[in-house]
């Protein structure tokens, strides 16, 4: 690498009298590479105040009572960020823009209620811990930008009662999903069947309702029982009539036989619009056939009149 060196003053010239320095001994211009180094040296990352940075790949900011993400620059090659046990309410949408090597993020035990869409698109995130936060619902494609996720922990969010059927869209590599100890009464099977690599699923600790909506989830879990680490015995649901809690291993196909004859709002809408279409079709067809019959009747009358004229001519 070329170096930027300052030539020593000639022995017969004093450093205090630069005006007498010969032109041939003036400081040579610094090479472009040196200028680039000088520009980047002041930007060398430092550990955020109060956090622990044991190495250049890990930042530990746990238990500091932070109301937001720590100010200041993180090392650009950071791979692991620990921010649990704080009071963080929001993650800026561009926070992870420069951390393309990030694979591990722990935001558990904070006050998060939403995650900005696309926030993880610049990362290689594989582990995301969002337990013990304030999520109330998971919107469609909430984690689609983190398509490399292998483990997603969303348990112990006591207000989480709605998971959109497209919430886990694009998470083709996800193997572990935790939705335990939330406020879920129902969950669309589509949200789970969109995870081809799923190996572990935690659903215990939710106030599930054993109604017709839950029937599809029960059948899916029965066919994929191997993904439940604690088995059916750990998951309880409440009967609609007396709200008595039973475990899933007490249920069977016969528990939902009455659901085969129940109609949902969608069913009623289909029946209504089908009836309207049938009625309109019947009326249109009847009108068309009536016109055809009338045309044939008119043609028949004309033919009969022509025959009468022929008979009169023959008699004459």
Coordinates of C-alpha atoms in Angstrom, one line a residue, residues 17-208:
X17 CA 11.1 29.0 8.9
X18 CA 9.0 27.2 6.3
X19 CA 9.4 30.1 3.9
X20 CA 12.9 29.0 3.2
X21 CA 12.0 25.4 2.4
X22 CA 13.2 24.5 -1.1
X23 CA 10.4 23.7 -3.6
X24 CA 11.9 20.3 -4.3
X25 CA 11.4 19.3 -0.6
X26 CA 7.7 20.4 -0.4
X27 CA 5.1 17.8 0.9
X28 CA 4.0 15.5 -2.0
X29 CA 0.2 15.2 -2.5
X30 CA -1.4 12.3 -0.7
X31 CA -2.5 9.3 -2.7
X32 CA -6.3 8.8 -3.3
X33 CA -6.2 5.6 -1.2
X34 CA -4.9 7.5 1.7
X35 CA -7.7 10.1 1.4
X36 CA -10.3 7.4 1.5
X37 CA -8.8 6.0 4.6
X38 CA -8.8 9.4 6.2
X39 CA -12.4 9.8 5.3
X40 CA -13.5 6.6 6.9
X41 CA -11.4 6.7 10.0
X42 CA -13.7 9.1 11.9
X43 CA -16.7 6.8 11.1
X44 CA -15.2 3.8 13.0
X45 CA -18.2 2.3 14.9
X46 CA -18.3 2.5 18.7
X47 CA -20.4 0.6 21.2
X48 CA -23.6 2.4 22.1
X49 CA -23.6 4.0 25.6
X50 CA -24.4 1.5 28.3
X51 CA -24.3 -1.5 26.0
X52 CA -21.7 -4.3 26.1
X53 CA -19.7 -5.2 22.9
X54 CA -17.6 -8.1 23.7
X55 CA -16.8 -8.6 20.0
X56 CA -17.4 -6.9 16.7
X57 CA -20.4 -9.2 15.9
X58 CA -22.5 -8.9 19.1
X59 CA -24.1 -6.0 20.9
X60 CA -25.8 -6.6 24.3
X61 CA -28.2 -3.8 25.4
X62 CA -30.4 -5.9 27.6
X63 CA -32.1 -4.6 30.7
X64 CA -31.2 -0.9 30.3
X65 CA -34.7 0.5 30.4
X66 CA -34.3 2.0 26.9
X67 CA -37.4 3.8 25.5
X68 CA -36.1 3.2 22.0
X69 CA -33.3 1.7 20.1
X70 CA -29.9 2.9 21.3
X71 CA -28.6 6.0 19.5
X72 CA -25.4 5.9 17.6
X73 CA -23.9 3.7 14.9
X74 CA -23.6 -0.1 15.4
X75 CA -20.7 -2.0 13.8
X76 CA -21.6 -2.6 10.1
X77 CA -20.8 -6.3 10.4
X78 CA -23.0 -6.9 13.4
X79 CA -24.6 -10.3 13.5
X80 CA -26.4 -10.4 16.8
X81 CA -28.3 -7.7 18.6
X82 CA -29.8 -8.2 22.1
X83 CA -32.4 -5.6 23.2
X84 CA -34.6 -7.6 25.5
X85 CA -36.0 -6.3 28.8
X86 CA -36.3 -2.6 27.8
X87 CA -39.2 -0.3 27.1
X88 CA -38.9 0.0 23.3
X89 CA -42.2 0.8 21.6
X90 CA -41.1 1.2 18.0
X91 CA -38.3 0.2 15.7
X92 CA -37.5 2.8 13.0
X93 CA -38.2 1.5 9.5
X94 CA -34.6 2.2 8.4
X95 CA -32.9 0.9 11.5
X96 CA -31.5 -2.3 9.9
X97 CA -30.7 -0.7 6.6
X98 CA -26.9 -1.0 7.0
X99 CA -26.8 -4.2 8.9
X100 CA -26.9 -6.8 6.1
X101 CA -25.2 -9.5 8.1
X102 CA -27.7 -9.5 11.0
X103 CA -29.0 -13.0 11.7
X104 CA -30.1 -12.9 15.4
X105 CA -32.4 -10.3 17.0
X106 CA -33.8 -10.5 20.5
X107 CA -36.6 -7.9 21.2
X108 CA -38.4 -9.8 23.9
X109 CA -40.0 -8.2 26.9
X110 CA -40.5 -4.7 25.4
X111 CA -43.6 -2.6 24.5
X112 CA -43.7 -3.3 20.7
X113 CA -47.2 -3.4 19.1
X114 CA -46.3 -3.3 15.4
X115 CA -43.5 -4.2 13.1
X116 CA -43.0 -2.0 10.0
X117 CA -43.3 -3.9 6.8
X118 CA -40.1 -4.5 4.9
X119 CA -38.0 -3.6 8.0
X120 CA -35.9 -6.8 7.7
X121 CA -35.5 -6.8 3.9
X122 CA -31.8 -5.8 4.1
X123 CA -30.9 -8.4 6.7
X124 CA -30.1 -12.2 6.8
X125 CA -32.3 -12.6 9.9
X126 CA -32.8 -16.2 11.0
X127 CA -33.8 -15.8 14.6
X128 CA -36.4 -13.3 15.8
X129 CA -37.7 -13.2 19.4
X130 CA -40.8 -11.0 20.0
X131 CA -42.1 -12.6 23.2
X132 CA -43.6 -10.5 26.0
X133 CA -44.7 -7.5 23.9
X134 CA -48.0 -5.8 23.2
X135 CA -49.0 -7.2 19.8
X136 CA -52.8 -7.4 19.3
X137 CA -52.8 -8.7 15.7
X138 CA -50.5 -9.9 13.0
X139 CA -51.3 -8.3 9.6
X140 CA -50.8 -9.9 6.2
X141 CA -47.2 -10.3 5.2
X142 CA -46.0 -9.0 8.6
X143 CA -42.7 -10.9 8.3
X144 CA -42.5 -11.5 4.6
X145 CA -39.3 -9.4 4.4
X146 CA -37.6 -11.8 6.7
X147 CA -37.9 -14.7 4.3
X148 CA -34.8 -16.4 5.8
X149 CA -36.3 -16.9 9.2
X150 CA -35.9 -20.3 10.8
X151 CA -37.2 -19.5 14.3
X152 CA -40.0 -17.0 15.1
X153 CA -41.0 -16.5 18.8
X154 CA -44.3 -14.7 19.3
X155 CA -45.4 -16.3 22.6
X156 CA -46.6 -14.5 25.8
X157 CA -48.2 -11.6 24.0
X158 CA -51.4 -11.4 26.2
X159 CA -53.2 -9.1 23.8
X160 CA -52.6 -11.0 20.6
X161 CA -56.0 -12.3 19.5
X162 CA -55.9 -12.2 15.7
X163 CA -53.4 -13.7 13.2
X164 CA -54.1 -13.1 9.6
X165 CA -54.0 -16.1 7.3
X166 CA -51.3 -14.4 5.3
X167 CA -49.2 -13.3 8.3
X168 CA -46.5 -15.8 7.7
X169 CA -46.4 -15.5 3.9
X170 CA -43.0 -16.1 2.2
X171 CA -41.5 -17.8 5.3
X172 CA -40.6 -21.0 3.4
X173 CA -37.7 -21.8 5.7
X174 CA -39.4 -21.3 9.0
X175 CA -39.0 -24.4 11.2
X176 CA -40.1 -23.1 14.7
X177 CA -43.2 -21.0 15.3
X178 CA -44.2 -20.1 18.9
X179 CA -47.7 -18.7 19.4
X180 CA -48.2 -20.0 23.0
X181 CA -49.8 -18.1 25.9
X182 CA -51.5 -15.4 23.8
X183 CA -55.2 -14.5 23.4
X184 CA -56.0 -16.6 20.4
X185 CA -59.5 -18.2 20.2
X186 CA -59.1 -19.2 16.5
X187 CA -56.4 -19.6 13.9
X188 CA -56.8 -20.1 10.2
X189 CA -55.3 -23.3 8.8
X190 CA -54.0 -21.3 5.9
X191 CA -51.6 -19.5 8.2
X192 CA -50.0 -22.8 9.0
X193 CA -50.2 -24.7 5.7
X194 CA -48.2 -21.9 4.1
X195 CA -45.1 -23.0 6.1
X196 CA -43.6 -26.0 4.2
X197 CA -40.6 -26.4 6.6
X198 CA -42.5 -26.2 9.9
X199 CA -41.1 -28.6 12.4
X200 CA -42.2 -27.2 15.8
X201 CA -45.4 -25.4 16.6
X202 CA -46.4 -24.1 20.1
X203 CA -50.1 -23.3 20.6
X204 CA -50.7 -24.1 24.3
X205 CA -51.9 -21.4 26.7
X206 CA -54.5 -19.8 24.4
X207 CA -58.3 -19.6 25.1
X208 CA -59.3 -21.7 22.1

